[in-house]
């Protein structure tokens, strides 16, 4: 297990479309283990393949019990409602933005053994799934953000 370097905004790798995972092998397990270590160390809510320089459709998302769920070849198969909320990204350090996302999503994905799953998520978790899956298509939340602010601006706003 190892902590990998997180790619930050400006690097073209974040704008590329990832290829599906086809081999559920040791190499994938090492990648997922490393991504988990990297994400825990950074105290993030999610991490996608391209953020550690790997153009494959893999991501980790923080779910309701605050554990990280591994999602491989994920797909949003239904969306419902709308929510507006603050988002940040480990690849866009020190910045936050308001993004409108679906209130509820249903995601289909595979686990590290290649088994298929389907899962519903609401609120913050639905937001996290959308954010990570966007990464796999080369999109950052900054493209959707209604506004952007720094950590200092965010704290100043909350103090009011
Ligand atoms: Zn992100």
PDB file of C-alpha atoms and ligand atoms in Angstrom:
ATOM      1  CA  UNK A   1       0.000   0.000   0.000  1.00  0.00           C
ATOM      2  CA  UNK A   2       1.149   3.480  -0.792  1.00  0.00           C
ATOM      3  CA  UNK A   3       0.048   7.038  -1.011  1.00  0.00           C
ATOM      4  CA  UNK A   4      -0.016   8.283  -4.587  1.00  0.00           C
ATOM      5  CA  UNK A   5       0.472  11.839  -5.781  1.00  0.00           C
ATOM      6  CA  UNK A   6      -2.785  13.665  -6.502  1.00  0.00           C
ATOM      7  CA  UNK A   7      -2.902  15.358  -9.908  1.00  0.00           C
ATOM      8  CA  UNK A   8      -4.124  18.959  -9.733  1.00  0.00           C
ATOM      9  CA  UNK A   9      -6.082  21.234 -12.049  1.00  0.00           C
ATOM     10  CA  UNK A  10      -4.189  22.313 -15.166  1.00  0.00           C
ATOM     11  CA  UNK A  11      -2.920  18.792 -15.832  1.00  0.00           C
ATOM     12  CA  UNK A  12      -4.456  17.499 -19.090  1.00  0.00           C
ATOM     13  CA  UNK A  13      -4.959  14.033 -17.573  1.00  0.00           C
ATOM     14  CA  UNK A  14      -7.964  15.418 -15.663  1.00  0.00           C
ATOM     15  CA  UNK A  15      -9.682  16.273 -18.962  1.00  0.00           C
ATOM     16  CA  UNK A  16      -9.437  12.833 -20.559  1.00  0.00           C
ATOM     17  CA  UNK A  17     -12.123  10.161 -20.814  1.00  0.00           C
ATOM     18  CA  UNK A  18     -11.212   7.003 -18.918  1.00  0.00           C
ATOM     19  CA  UNK A  19     -11.346   3.500 -20.367  1.00  0.00           C
ATOM     20  CA  UNK A  20     -13.409   0.757 -18.716  1.00  0.00           C
ATOM     21  CA  UNK A  21     -11.726  -1.741 -16.401  1.00  0.00           C
ATOM     22  CA  UNK A  22     -11.671  -5.169 -18.029  1.00  0.00           C
ATOM     23  CA  UNK A  23      -9.141  -7.051 -15.868  1.00  0.00           C
ATOM     24  CA  UNK A  24     -10.095  -7.539 -12.222  1.00  0.00           C
ATOM     25  CA  UNK A  25      -6.605  -8.539 -11.183  1.00  0.00           C
ATOM     26  CA  UNK A  26      -3.860  -7.796  -8.648  1.00  0.00           C
ATOM     27  CA  UNK A  27      -2.922  -4.623 -10.448  1.00  0.00           C
ATOM     28  CA  UNK A  28      -6.446  -3.292  -9.916  1.00  0.00           C
ATOM     29  CA  UNK A  29      -6.379  -4.333  -6.245  1.00  0.00           C
ATOM     30  CA  UNK A  30      -3.107  -2.449  -5.690  1.00  0.00           C
ATOM     31  CA  UNK A  31      -4.532   0.626  -7.399  1.00  0.00           C
ATOM     32  CA  UNK A  32      -7.681   0.525  -5.260  1.00  0.00           C
ATOM     33  CA  UNK A  33      -5.699  -0.034  -2.036  1.00  0.00           C
ATOM     34  CA  UNK A  34      -3.405   2.865  -2.898  1.00  0.00           C
ATOM     35  CA  UNK A  35      -6.362   5.094  -3.763  1.00  0.00           C
ATOM     36  CA  UNK A  36      -7.955   4.272  -0.398  1.00  0.00           C
ATOM     37  CA  UNK A  37      -4.724   5.195   1.447  1.00  0.00           C
ATOM     38  CA  UNK A  38      -4.365   8.379  -0.589  1.00  0.00           C
ATOM     39  CA  UNK A  39      -7.968   9.400   0.033  1.00  0.00           C
ATOM     40  CA  UNK A  40      -7.856   8.652   3.787  1.00  0.00           C
ATOM     41  CA  UNK A  41      -4.617  10.590   4.168  1.00  0.00           C
ATOM     42  CA  UNK A  42      -6.163  13.572   2.365  1.00  0.00           C
ATOM     43  CA  UNK A  43      -9.449  13.298   4.358  1.00  0.00           C
ATOM     44  CA  UNK A  44     -11.389  13.491   1.098  1.00  0.00           C
ATOM     45  CA  UNK A  45     -14.928  12.415   0.219  1.00  0.00           C
ATOM     46  CA  UNK A  46     -13.944  10.782  -3.040  1.00  0.00           C
ATOM     47  CA  UNK A  47     -11.136  10.039  -5.460  1.00  0.00           C
ATOM     48  CA  UNK A  48     -11.207   8.990  -9.110  1.00  0.00           C
ATOM     49  CA  UNK A  49      -8.591   7.190 -11.246  1.00  0.00           C
ATOM     50  CA  UNK A  50      -7.391  10.222 -13.228  1.00  0.00           C
ATOM     51  CA  UNK A  51      -6.670  12.064  -9.971  1.00  0.00           C
ATOM     52  CA  UNK A  52      -3.839   9.594  -9.378  1.00  0.00           C
ATOM     53  CA  UNK A  53      -2.886   9.576 -13.064  1.00  0.00           C
ATOM     54  CA  UNK A  54      -4.736   6.379 -14.037  1.00  0.00           C
ATOM     55  CA  UNK A  55      -7.169   6.697 -16.947  1.00  0.00           C
ATOM     56  CA  UNK A  56      -9.435   3.845 -15.903  1.00  0.00           C
ATOM     57  CA  UNK A  57     -13.057   3.932 -14.744  1.00  0.00           C
ATOM     58  CA  UNK A  58     -12.423   3.453 -11.034  1.00  0.00           C
ATOM     59  CA  UNK A  59     -13.324   5.667  -8.080  1.00  0.00           C
ATOM     60  CA  UNK A  60     -13.825   5.641  -4.343  1.00  0.00           C
ATOM     61  CA  UNK A  61     -16.786   7.445  -2.831  1.00  0.00           C
ATOM     62  CA  UNK A  62     -17.568   8.150   0.809  1.00  0.00           C
ATOM     63  CA  UNK A  63     -20.950   6.615   1.582  1.00  0.00           C
ATOM     64  CA  UNK A  64     -23.457   7.058   4.415  1.00  0.00           C
ATOM     65  CA  UNK A  65     -21.448   5.244   7.127  1.00  0.00           C
ATOM     66  CA  UNK A  66     -18.335   7.280   6.172  1.00  0.00           C
ATOM     67  CA  UNK A  67     -16.561   4.277   4.712  1.00  0.00           C
ATOM     68  CA  UNK A  68     -15.217   4.381   1.156  1.00  0.00           C
ATOM     69  CA  UNK A  69     -17.044   2.392  -1.497  1.00  0.00           C
ATOM     70  CA  UNK A  70     -15.051   1.177  -4.493  1.00  0.00           C
ATOM     71  CA  UNK A  71     -16.916   1.714  -7.730  1.00  0.00           C
ATOM     72  CA  UNK A  72     -15.639   0.251 -10.971  1.00  0.00           C
ATOM     73  CA  UNK A  73     -17.162   1.067 -14.367  1.00  0.00           C
ATOM     74  CA  UNK A  74     -19.889   3.084 -12.603  1.00  0.00           C
ATOM     75  CA  UNK A  75     -22.883   4.455 -14.427  1.00  0.00           C
ATOM     76  CA  UNK A  76     -25.708   6.669 -13.238  1.00  0.00           C
ATOM     77  CA  UNK A  77     -28.850   4.937 -14.431  1.00  0.00           C
ATOM     78  CA  UNK A  78     -31.414   7.305 -12.940  1.00  0.00           C
ATOM     79  CA  UNK A  79     -31.555  10.772 -11.408  1.00  0.00           C
ATOM     80  CA  UNK A  80     -34.269  12.464  -9.413  1.00  0.00           C
ATOM     81  CA  UNK A  81     -34.790  15.975  -8.055  1.00  0.00           C
ATOM     82  CA  UNK A  82     -32.263  18.724  -7.551  1.00  0.00           C
ATOM     83  CA  UNK A  83     -30.018  20.029  -4.773  1.00  0.00           C
ATOM     84  CA  UNK A  84     -27.687  22.992  -4.562  1.00  0.00           C
ATOM     85  CA  UNK A  85     -24.613  22.645  -2.392  1.00  0.00           C
ATOM     86  CA  UNK A  86     -20.955  23.297  -1.866  1.00  0.00           C
ATOM     87  CA  UNK A  87     -18.366  21.092  -3.516  1.00  0.00           C
ATOM     88  CA  UNK A  88     -14.620  20.779  -3.333  1.00  0.00           C
ATOM     89  CA  UNK A  89     -12.080  18.521  -4.991  1.00  0.00           C
ATOM     90  CA  UNK A  90      -8.656  17.197  -3.984  1.00  0.00           C
ATOM     91  CA  UNK A  91      -7.476  18.184  -7.471  1.00  0.00           C
ATOM     92  CA  UNK A  92      -8.597  21.795  -6.941  1.00  0.00           C
ATOM     93  CA  UNK A  93      -6.965  22.524  -3.587  1.00  0.00           C
ATOM     94  CA  UNK A  94      -8.235  25.350  -1.390  1.00  0.00           C
ATOM     95  CA  UNK A  95     -11.296  26.103  -3.525  1.00  0.00           C
ATOM     96  CA  UNK A  96     -15.011  25.461  -3.223  1.00  0.00           C
ATOM     97  CA  UNK A  97     -17.986  26.102  -5.442  1.00  0.00           C
ATOM     98  CA  UNK A  98     -21.766  25.837  -5.459  1.00  0.00           C
ATOM     99  CA  UNK A  99     -23.011  23.081  -7.766  1.00  0.00           C
ATOM    100  CA  UNK A 100     -26.521  21.897  -8.610  1.00  0.00           C
ATOM    101  CA  UNK A 101     -26.774  18.095  -8.608  1.00  0.00           C
ATOM    102  CA  UNK A 102     -29.601  15.554  -8.562  1.00  0.00           C
ATOM    103  CA  UNK A 103     -31.049  14.936  -5.079  1.00  0.00           C
ATOM    104  CA  UNK A 104     -31.157  11.209  -5.700  1.00  0.00           C
ATOM    105  CA  UNK A 105     -29.285   8.898  -8.058  1.00  0.00           C
ATOM    106  CA  UNK A 106     -29.176   5.195  -8.797  1.00  0.00           C
ATOM    107  CA  UNK A 107     -25.712   3.963  -9.684  1.00  0.00           C
ATOM    108  CA  UNK A 108     -24.750   0.687 -11.299  1.00  0.00           C
ATOM    109  CA  UNK A 109     -21.144  -0.398 -10.760  1.00  0.00           C
ATOM    110  CA  UNK A 110     -18.835  -3.364 -10.300  1.00  0.00           C
ATOM    111  CA  UNK A 111     -16.792  -4.260  -7.239  1.00  0.00           C
ATOM    112  CA  UNK A 112     -13.135  -5.356  -7.342  1.00  0.00           C
ATOM    113  CA  UNK A 113     -14.195  -8.940  -8.073  1.00  0.00           C
ATOM    114  CA  UNK A 114     -16.185  -7.764 -11.080  1.00  0.00           C
ATOM    115  CA  UNK A 115     -19.562  -8.453  -9.454  1.00  0.00           C
ATOM    116  CA  UNK A 116     -22.351  -6.094 -10.505  1.00  0.00           C
ATOM    117  CA  UNK A 117     -24.197  -3.925  -7.987  1.00  0.00           C
ATOM    118  CA  UNK A 118     -26.832  -1.270  -7.968  1.00  0.00           C
ATOM    119  CA  UNK A 119     -27.171   1.346  -5.268  1.00  0.00           C
ATOM    120  CA  UNK A 120     -29.361   4.341  -4.517  1.00  0.00           C
ATOM    121  CA  UNK A 121     -27.885   7.446  -2.958  1.00  0.00           C
ATOM    122  CA  UNK A 122     -29.331  10.715  -1.726  1.00  0.00           C
ATOM    123  CA  UNK A 123     -28.073  14.121  -0.692  1.00  0.00           C
ATOM    124  CA  UNK A 124     -24.339  14.359  -0.051  1.00  0.00           C
ATOM    125  CA  UNK A 125     -23.692  10.799  -1.222  1.00  0.00           C
ATOM    126  CA  UNK A 126     -25.589  11.377  -4.492  1.00  0.00           C
ATOM    127  CA  UNK A 127     -23.454  14.485  -4.995  1.00  0.00           C
ATOM    128  CA  UNK A 128     -20.262  12.513  -4.357  1.00  0.00           C
ATOM    129  CA  UNK A 129     -21.213   9.830  -6.904  1.00  0.00           C
ATOM    130  CA  UNK A 130     -21.937  12.483  -9.569  1.00  0.00           C
ATOM    131  CA  UNK A 131     -18.682  14.316  -8.839  1.00  0.00           C
ATOM    132  CA  UNK A 132     -16.508  11.171  -9.082  1.00  0.00           C
ATOM    133  CA  UNK A 133     -18.235   9.776 -12.172  1.00  0.00           C
ATOM    134  CA  UNK A 134     -17.762  13.177 -13.884  1.00  0.00           C
ATOM    135  CA  UNK A 135     -14.000  12.783 -13.294  1.00  0.00           C
ATOM    136  CA  UNK A 136     -14.077   9.547 -15.324  1.00  0.00           C
ATOM    137  CA  UNK A 137     -15.424  11.532 -18.267  1.00  0.00           C
ATOM    138  CA  UNK A 138     -12.815  14.246 -17.914  1.00  0.00           C
ATOM    139  CA  UNK A 139     -15.029  16.777 -16.147  1.00  0.00           C
ATOM    140  CA  UNK A 140     -14.329  18.850 -13.047  1.00  0.00           C
ATOM    141  CA  UNK A 141     -17.025  20.415 -10.858  1.00  0.00           C
ATOM    142  CA  UNK A 142     -15.552  23.830 -11.633  1.00  0.00           C
ATOM    143  CA  UNK A 143     -17.229  23.594 -15.072  1.00  0.00           C
ATOM    144  CA  UNK A 144     -20.633  23.428 -13.357  1.00  0.00           C
ATOM    145  CA  UNK A 145     -20.028  25.704 -10.368  1.00  0.00           C
ATOM    146  CA  UNK A 146     -22.320  28.723 -10.032  1.00  0.00           C
ATOM    147  CA  UNK A 147     -19.613  30.477  -8.020  1.00  0.00           C
ATOM    148  CA  UNK A 148     -16.128  29.712  -6.710  1.00  0.00           C
ATOM    149  CA  UNK A 149     -14.581  30.700  -3.401  1.00  0.00           C
ATOM    150  CA  UNK A 150     -11.407  30.149  -1.448  1.00  0.00           C
ATOM    151  CA  UNK A 151     -11.266  28.513   1.955  1.00  0.00           C
ATOM    152  CA  UNK A 152     -10.812  31.948   3.575  1.00  0.00           C
ATOM    153  CA  UNK A 153     -13.876  33.340   1.794  1.00  0.00           C
ATOM    154  CA  UNK A 154     -15.873  30.287   2.832  1.00  0.00           C
ATOM    155  CA  UNK A 155     -14.878  30.680   6.488  1.00  0.00           C
ATOM    156  CA  UNK A 156     -15.564  34.426   6.420  1.00  0.00           C
ATOM    157  CA  UNK A 157     -19.014  33.707   4.979  1.00  0.00           C
ATOM    158  CA  UNK A 158     -19.779  31.162   7.687  1.00  0.00           C
ATOM    159  CA  UNK A 159     -18.645  33.511  10.444  1.00  0.00           C
ATOM    160  CA  UNK A 160     -21.233  36.136   9.437  1.00  0.00           C
TER     161      UNK A 160
HETATM  162 ZN1  LIG B   1     -12.896  15.728  -7.569  1.00  0.00          ZN
END
